[in-house]
XYZ file of C-alpha atoms in Angstrom:
452
model
C 121.508 15.265 24.609
C 119.638 12.031 23.828
C 120.334 9.323 26.190
C 121.076 5.958 24.127
C 119.026 2.987 25.061
C 120.479 -0.212 26.580
C 117.946 -3.150 25.636
C 117.786 -6.542 27.627
C 115.490 -9.515 27.635
C 115.455 -11.873 30.974
C 113.099 -14.380 32.479
C 112.868 -12.808 35.776
C 113.442 -9.126 36.675
C 113.667 -7.802 40.412
C 113.124 -4.224 41.019
C 114.576 -3.451 44.544
C 117.853 -5.090 46.170
C 117.001 -4.911 49.586
C 116.212 -7.861 51.625
C 113.309 -9.145 49.682
C 114.784 -8.397 46.420
C 117.765 -10.676 47.586
C 115.621 -13.030 48.712
C 113.798 -13.371 45.337
C 116.866 -13.337 43.198
C 118.746 -15.779 45.441
C 115.330 -17.991 44.971
C 115.034 -17.430 41.233
C 118.462 -18.323 40.433
C 118.338 -21.443 42.718
C 115.679 -22.528 40.763
C 117.303 -22.023 37.652
C 115.412 -18.847 36.172
C 117.812 -16.267 35.008
C 117.671 -13.104 36.752
C 118.790 -9.356 37.002
C 118.041 -7.251 40.213
C 117.879 -3.322 39.605
C 118.183 -0.979 42.319
C 118.394 2.852 42.630
C 121.483 2.903 45.021
C 125.128 1.408 43.882
C 124.584 -1.603 46.242
C 122.194 -4.325 47.813
C 120.840 -4.360 51.153
C 117.681 -1.952 51.330
C 116.976 -0.722 54.755
C 119.515 -2.714 56.269
C 122.368 -0.895 54.097
C 120.924 2.230 52.602
C 119.415 3.371 55.866
C 121.817 1.797 58.133
C 119.187 -0.525 59.663
C 121.879 -3.371 60.698
C 119.609 -4.956 63.120
C 117.574 -7.725 61.578
C 114.861 -8.851 64.006
C 114.236 -12.548 63.957
C 111.872 -13.435 66.370
C 111.670 -16.899 66.903
C 108.448 -18.970 67.033
C 108.096 -21.124 70.390
C 112.190 -21.368 69.945
C 111.769 -22.274 66.215
C 113.692 -20.330 63.959
C 111.119 -19.304 61.202
C 113.591 -17.638 58.751
C 114.005 -18.768 55.203
C 116.581 -20.664 53.509
C 118.031 -17.575 51.873
C 118.339 -15.649 55.329
C 119.871 -18.311 57.144
C 122.553 -18.835 54.297
C 123.068 -15.095 54.280
C 123.330 -15.221 58.241
C 126.192 -17.866 58.188
C 127.972 -15.925 55.413
C 128.113 -13.074 57.431
C 129.263 -15.055 60.586
C 132.026 -16.648 58.597
C 133.012 -13.011 57.430
C 133.094 -12.474 61.136
C 130.420 -9.562 60.658
C 127.718 -10.723 62.958
C 126.432 -11.295 66.355
C 123.231 -12.268 67.746
C 121.629 -11.219 70.886
C 118.566 -13.808 72.311
C 117.270 -10.951 74.585
C 116.033 -8.698 71.557
C 116.089 -11.733 69.216
C 118.126 -9.999 66.445
C 120.818 -10.503 64.251
C 123.441 -7.509 64.183
C 125.767 -7.195 60.828
C 128.018 -4.883 59.548
C 126.058 -2.947 56.606
C 128.999 -2.595 54.526
C 129.918 -6.353 54.678
C 125.841 -7.047 54.059
C 126.363 -4.913 50.815
C 129.446 -7.077 49.914
C 127.909 -10.576 50.749
C 124.908 -9.868 49.121
C 126.654 -8.861 45.950
C 128.698 -11.878 45.705
C 125.845 -14.464 46.569
C 123.980 -13.236 43.694
C 126.945 -13.021 41.100
C 128.183 -16.412 42.311
C 124.782 -18.109 41.619
C 124.864 -16.268 38.266
C 122.541 -13.587 38.674
C 123.156 -9.776 36.992
C 123.007 -6.653 38.529
C 121.926 -3.128 37.393
C 122.821 -0.042 39.697
C 122.112 3.694 39.880
C 119.108 3.278 37.812
C 115.493 4.790 38.602
C 112.433 2.934 37.510
C 110.618 5.211 35.198
C 108.061 2.941 33.369
C 106.457 -0.033 33.483
C 103.808 -1.681 30.915
C 102.799 -4.831 28.796
C 103.980 -5.949 25.688
C 102.570 -8.700 24.532
C 103.157 -11.290 26.932
C 106.140 -9.737 28.299
C 106.604 -6.878 31.196
C 108.750 -4.306 30.111
C 110.554 -1.889 32.748
C 111.939 1.234 32.093
C 114.931 2.888 33.854
C 116.500 6.000 33.615
C 120.210 5.437 34.239
C 123.505 7.232 34.205
C 123.947 8.302 30.618
C 121.399 5.858 29.098
C 118.055 4.615 29.494
C 117.660 0.570 30.306
C 114.697 -1.146 28.771
C 114.369 -4.639 30.252
C 111.819 -7.279 28.820
C 110.830 -9.932 31.360
C 108.092 -12.730 31.705
C 108.046 -12.370 35.618
C 108.246 -9.198 37.287
C 108.891 -8.819 41.092
C 108.204 -5.673 43.043
C 110.573 -5.763 46.120
C 111.013 -1.796 46.020
C 108.936 -1.451 49.263
C 106.970 1.205 47.727
C 105.273 -0.824 45.374
C 106.573 1.423 42.416
C 106.437 -1.318 39.571
C 103.197 -2.536 40.859
C 101.629 1.103 40.715
C 103.386 1.779 37.228
C 101.808 -1.547 35.984
C 98.205 -0.512 36.966
C 97.668 -2.137 40.498
C 95.338 -1.454 43.075
C 97.019 -0.077 46.053
C 96.699 0.962 49.748
C 98.726 3.588 51.079
C 99.428 3.753 54.982
C 96.241 3.182 57.308
C 92.599 2.548 56.460
C 91.257 5.568 57.783
C 93.465 8.496 56.663
C 96.067 6.853 54.441
C 98.632 8.292 57.128
C 101.769 6.077 57.648
C 103.931 4.848 60.371
C 106.834 7.311 60.742
C 110.116 7.347 58.961
C 113.233 6.921 61.038
C 116.814 8.588 60.548
C 119.221 5.637 61.669
C 122.107 7.535 63.513
C 125.349 5.872 64.476
C 127.509 7.314 67.201
C 131.430 6.804 67.595
C 133.375 7.192 70.835
C 131.143 4.805 73.361
C 132.683 3.341 76.417
C 131.499 -0.269 76.547
C 133.250 -0.613 80.184
C 131.785 2.228 81.340
C 128.180 1.154 80.423
C 129.109 -2.187 82.106
C 130.279 -0.756 85.291
C 127.110 1.437 85.474
C 125.266 -2.240 85.700
C 123.979 -2.742 82.091
C 124.787 -6.023 80.293
C 127.255 -6.637 77.802
C 126.807 -9.343 75.039
C 129.639 -11.457 74.792
C 131.495 -9.256 76.690
C 131.769 -6.749 74.020
C 128.382 -5.780 72.594
C 125.499 -3.656 73.642
C 121.796 -4.019 72.360
C 118.813 -2.514 74.340
C 115.188 -1.479 73.319
C 112.365 0.449 74.542
C 114.660 2.302 76.869
C 115.203 5.675 78.658
C 111.465 6.736 79.010
C 112.202 8.822 82.485
C 115.428 10.375 80.554
C 113.506 11.338 77.639
C 110.736 13.059 80.294
C 113.479 14.870 81.748
C 115.249 16.074 78.637
C 111.599 17.175 77.224
C 110.984 19.190 80.222
C 114.545 20.638 80.003
C 113.764 21.783 76.189
C 116.225 19.130 75.045
C 114.187 16.620 73.417
C 111.581 17.572 70.656
C 111.708 13.986 69.003
C 107.997 12.942 69.136
C 108.657 9.506 70.986
C 108.340 8.442 74.625
C 111.777 6.558 74.666
C 114.784 5.030 72.557
C 113.525 2.474 70.498
C 116.455 0.385 70.040
C 120.393 0.912 69.764
C 123.191 -1.658 69.274
C 126.841 -2.133 68.952
C 128.495 -2.610 65.453
C 130.337 -6.059 65.523
C 133.579 -4.966 64.239
C 134.036 -1.821 66.749
C 131.780 -1.986 69.981
C 132.458 1.782 70.500
C 130.541 2.498 67.348
C 126.542 2.547 68.448
C 123.731 2.589 66.023
C 120.490 4.209 67.250
C 116.964 3.905 66.019
C 115.627 6.732 68.028
C 114.372 9.317 65.968
C 110.763 9.489 64.380
C 109.602 11.823 61.531
C 105.776 11.934 61.269
C 103.327 13.036 58.585
C 105.410 12.552 55.463
C 105.115 10.034 52.832
C 108.216 8.464 51.045
C 106.179 8.288 47.651
C 106.664 12.114 47.853
C 109.845 13.324 46.516
C 109.266 16.933 48.164
C 108.110 15.069 51.426
C 110.887 12.698 51.688
C 113.330 15.633 51.237
C 111.765 17.022 54.410
C 111.926 13.766 56.157
C 115.696 13.597 55.230
C 116.369 17.213 56.856
C 114.333 16.552 59.574
C 116.262 13.360 60.458
C 119.348 14.907 60.283
C 118.028 17.585 62.691
C 116.827 15.001 65.281
C 120.198 13.172 64.997
C 122.050 16.230 66.757
C 119.366 16.254 69.359
C 119.891 12.799 69.970
C 123.759 12.420 69.995
C 123.218 15.466 72.879
C 120.878 13.176 74.978
C 123.048 10.417 74.923
C 126.067 12.463 75.973
C 124.431 14.083 78.785
C 121.842 11.065 79.977
C 123.125 7.591 79.630
C 126.572 6.142 81.197
C 129.193 5.048 78.655
C 127.955 7.855 76.106
C 129.476 10.812 77.583
C 132.059 11.154 74.853
C 130.090 10.046 71.823
C 130.253 12.039 68.362
C 127.966 11.710 65.151
C 129.743 9.090 63.321
C 127.235 8.873 60.565
C 123.484 9.129 59.597
C 121.736 6.462 57.377
C 122.414 7.194 53.488
C 118.862 7.635 53.093
C 115.990 7.707 55.789
C 114.365 4.481 56.888
C 110.779 3.856 55.932
C 108.477 1.773 57.705
C 105.645 1.720 55.598
C 104.029 3.163 52.412
C 102.178 1.856 49.697
C 101.061 -1.853 49.788
C 99.354 -3.751 46.854
C 95.489 -4.792 46.686
C 96.266 -8.679 46.343
C 94.039 -11.463 46.011
C 94.254 -11.833 49.776
C 94.735 -9.154 52.325
C 96.593 -10.356 55.469
C 94.460 -8.579 58.312
C 95.396 -7.832 62.158
C 92.928 -10.879 63.152
C 94.776 -13.261 61.084
C 98.022 -12.201 62.855
C 96.106 -12.193 66.461
C 94.258 -15.346 65.766
C 97.557 -17.514 64.549
C 95.944 -18.613 61.481
C 98.220 -20.557 59.122
C 96.553 -21.251 55.856
C 97.452 -24.108 53.754
C 98.801 -21.599 50.796
C 101.356 -20.023 53.424
C 104.586 -19.342 52.207
C 106.100 -17.683 55.045
C 105.707 -17.991 58.763
C 105.910 -14.823 61.437
C 106.251 -14.470 64.901
C 107.157 -10.790 65.288
C 104.342 -8.826 67.298
C 102.238 -6.218 65.781
C 104.542 -3.078 66.193
C 103.101 -0.020 64.702
C 104.643 3.479 65.586
C 101.656 6.192 66.149
C 101.034 7.801 62.754
C 100.779 11.190 64.736
C 101.485 10.866 68.419
C 104.338 9.887 70.276
C 103.354 6.091 71.302
C 103.794 2.759 69.921
C 101.148 0.162 69.881
C 103.122 -3.413 70.725
C 101.360 -6.684 70.909
C 103.195 -9.422 71.605
C 100.745 -12.627 72.402
C 103.005 -15.126 70.942
C 100.993 -15.589 67.749
C 102.753 -17.705 64.957
C 100.968 -16.751 61.685
C 101.335 -17.719 58.046
C 101.535 -15.221 55.206
C 99.422 -16.557 52.127
C 100.770 -16.602 48.593
C 97.690 -14.564 47.380
C 98.625 -11.713 49.598
C 101.762 -11.290 46.865
C 99.855 -11.566 43.894
C 98.194 -7.903 42.652
C 94.558 -8.328 41.515
C 94.311 -8.199 37.819
C 97.869 -8.219 36.803
C 99.577 -11.505 35.267
C 103.067 -12.429 36.161
C 103.644 -9.909 38.797
C 104.330 -10.621 42.459
C 105.174 -8.069 45.257
C 107.852 -9.154 47.991
C 108.553 -7.488 51.344
C 106.580 -4.744 52.876
C 104.446 -3.865 50.168
C 102.499 -7.258 50.010
C 98.478 -6.854 50.474
C 98.128 -6.265 54.130
C 96.308 -4.026 56.732
C 98.177 -1.345 58.603
C 98.180 -3.391 61.562
C 99.139 -6.335 59.856
C 102.141 -4.828 58.080
C 103.359 -3.617 61.350
C 104.263 -7.227 62.286
C 105.703 -8.853 58.981
C 107.679 -5.705 57.879
C 110.844 -6.998 59.702
C 113.705 -7.816 57.205
C 114.282 -11.536 57.711
C 110.447 -12.073 57.078
C 110.591 -9.806 54.003
C 113.355 -11.737 52.734
C 111.439 -14.787 53.055
C 108.655 -13.234 51.199
C 111.019 -12.586 48.461
C 112.608 -15.882 48.520
C 108.650 -17.157 48.200
C 108.372 -14.961 45.095
C 111.704 -15.899 43.461
C 110.773 -19.674 44.169
C 107.513 -19.186 42.251
C 109.156 -17.559 39.369
C 111.480 -20.494 39.063
C 108.610 -22.995 39.170
C 106.303 -20.954 36.566
C 109.619 -20.566 34.390
C 110.100 -24.264 34.401
C 106.453 -25.354 33.814
C 105.974 -22.385 31.343
C 103.247 -21.208 33.519
C 102.370 -17.896 35.292
C 103.122 -16.761 38.609
C 99.141 -17.001 39.643
C 99.163 -20.703 38.457
C 101.881 -21.550 41.230
C 100.346 -22.571 44.751
C 101.427 -21.494 47.741
C 102.108 -25.089 48.774
C 104.037 -25.790 46.372
C 106.314 -22.581 46.980
C 106.649 -23.842 50.845
C 107.866 -27.463 49.746
C 110.413 -25.918 47.555
C 111.629 -23.932 50.241
C 111.491 -26.849 52.765
C 113.390 -28.761 50.048
C 116.233 -25.958 50.144
C 116.137 -26.031 54.121
C 116.675 -29.728 53.963
C 119.503 -29.455 51.455
C 121.340 -27.176 53.829
C 120.559 -29.456 56.784
C 118.336 -27.076 58.692
C 115.348 -27.929 60.668
C 112.205 -27.128 58.740
C 109.772 -24.516 60.160
C 106.875 -25.723 58.346
C 106.899 -29.167 60.079
C 106.761 -27.762 63.610
C 103.371 -26.233 62.778
C 99.725 -27.321 61.464
C 98.633 -25.536 58.430
C 94.784 -25.414 58.134
C 92.525 -25.739 55.390
C 91.577 -22.388 55.138
C 92.029 -21.066 51.756
C 91.968 -17.088 50.987
C 89.084 -16.333 48.924
C 89.216 -12.740 48.890
C 89.865 -10.905 45.525
């Protein structure tokens, strides 16, 4: 049977509806640039919903909220929907994934955006001065022509198909940070937890990170723990029901999310580890004696895969030296947090650095009117271990969408838009919402990225 072909043309196409894609579409629409978001799932949210990772690590910079206007609006939307709490100790916002899906979808549609779900990107090519993206969809093929193409897939799929240069994993071997199957448990007893001397947030919620190394060691000695990590990375309560606990504690090493067979193996191994994780909590951790496996993430969580080769490559030295170039479009204070590609440890460097991410990191070399957003921007393995958190990714998406709106208004290319102009537009959005503007709290240097 031949599939029918649906032809669409639009100024801006965002491929990937995760935090970066949501930020990109929201900003483009805010600036008057008609936009469609395409995603392979039937909902938005990316790792925050598809992987069940409902913890958004929003680290402050010397007590300043560095998050972007779109992120703050999204957070307020979830607060209004009574689906959020914040923990100052972990510096994280916690959300209900199902409400995230609904909230993001409503925000895009209310702003006049269009959505395309259940669509797998199959080809990207140039046609005169437009990009053409082809998707395999339910019962049809979809062909979208656009002037501006924003790659928010995490794996840099559109950029790869368009011919961009790519990094994969670390510089030495190409190995990536491990994947994680996010696990949700039911049956947790918050009061038993509190009675053991542990804290409850707002008298209801649990949120703890890097815990239980001693118990993990005991379980490993007893043959009850085969997960290649030394502790439990993070676990937290769900806002609507504190008896449900989400755990980031599995580790799936040595596999690539850009390989279908390896991703399949990762999904299978993640579910195996999930059973082990639940048994561990039942035996060793107070308040978890009666927990059961509520669900695993609809897909395995991915920390790292491909990144574009951009006009500038963010390095770990940029992060450690707290550089804030004039062309920075996003500020970040999250530490370098790199889970070992092979072993059980984690490289965690928290020196209080606040650094800037230049616009040039989002622009693939030699590709016109393509911008990357989120974890697939141009960076080294170590630098990517810092900015990959979802609030920062949403801000990078907002920067790309802001650039698309400016370019559309001026009949220009993405490459011609200056990072400072993008940042000023985002500052205006902060001011319009009554927010403290992060960029006014820090000094931007004269250093302009020169890498190509």
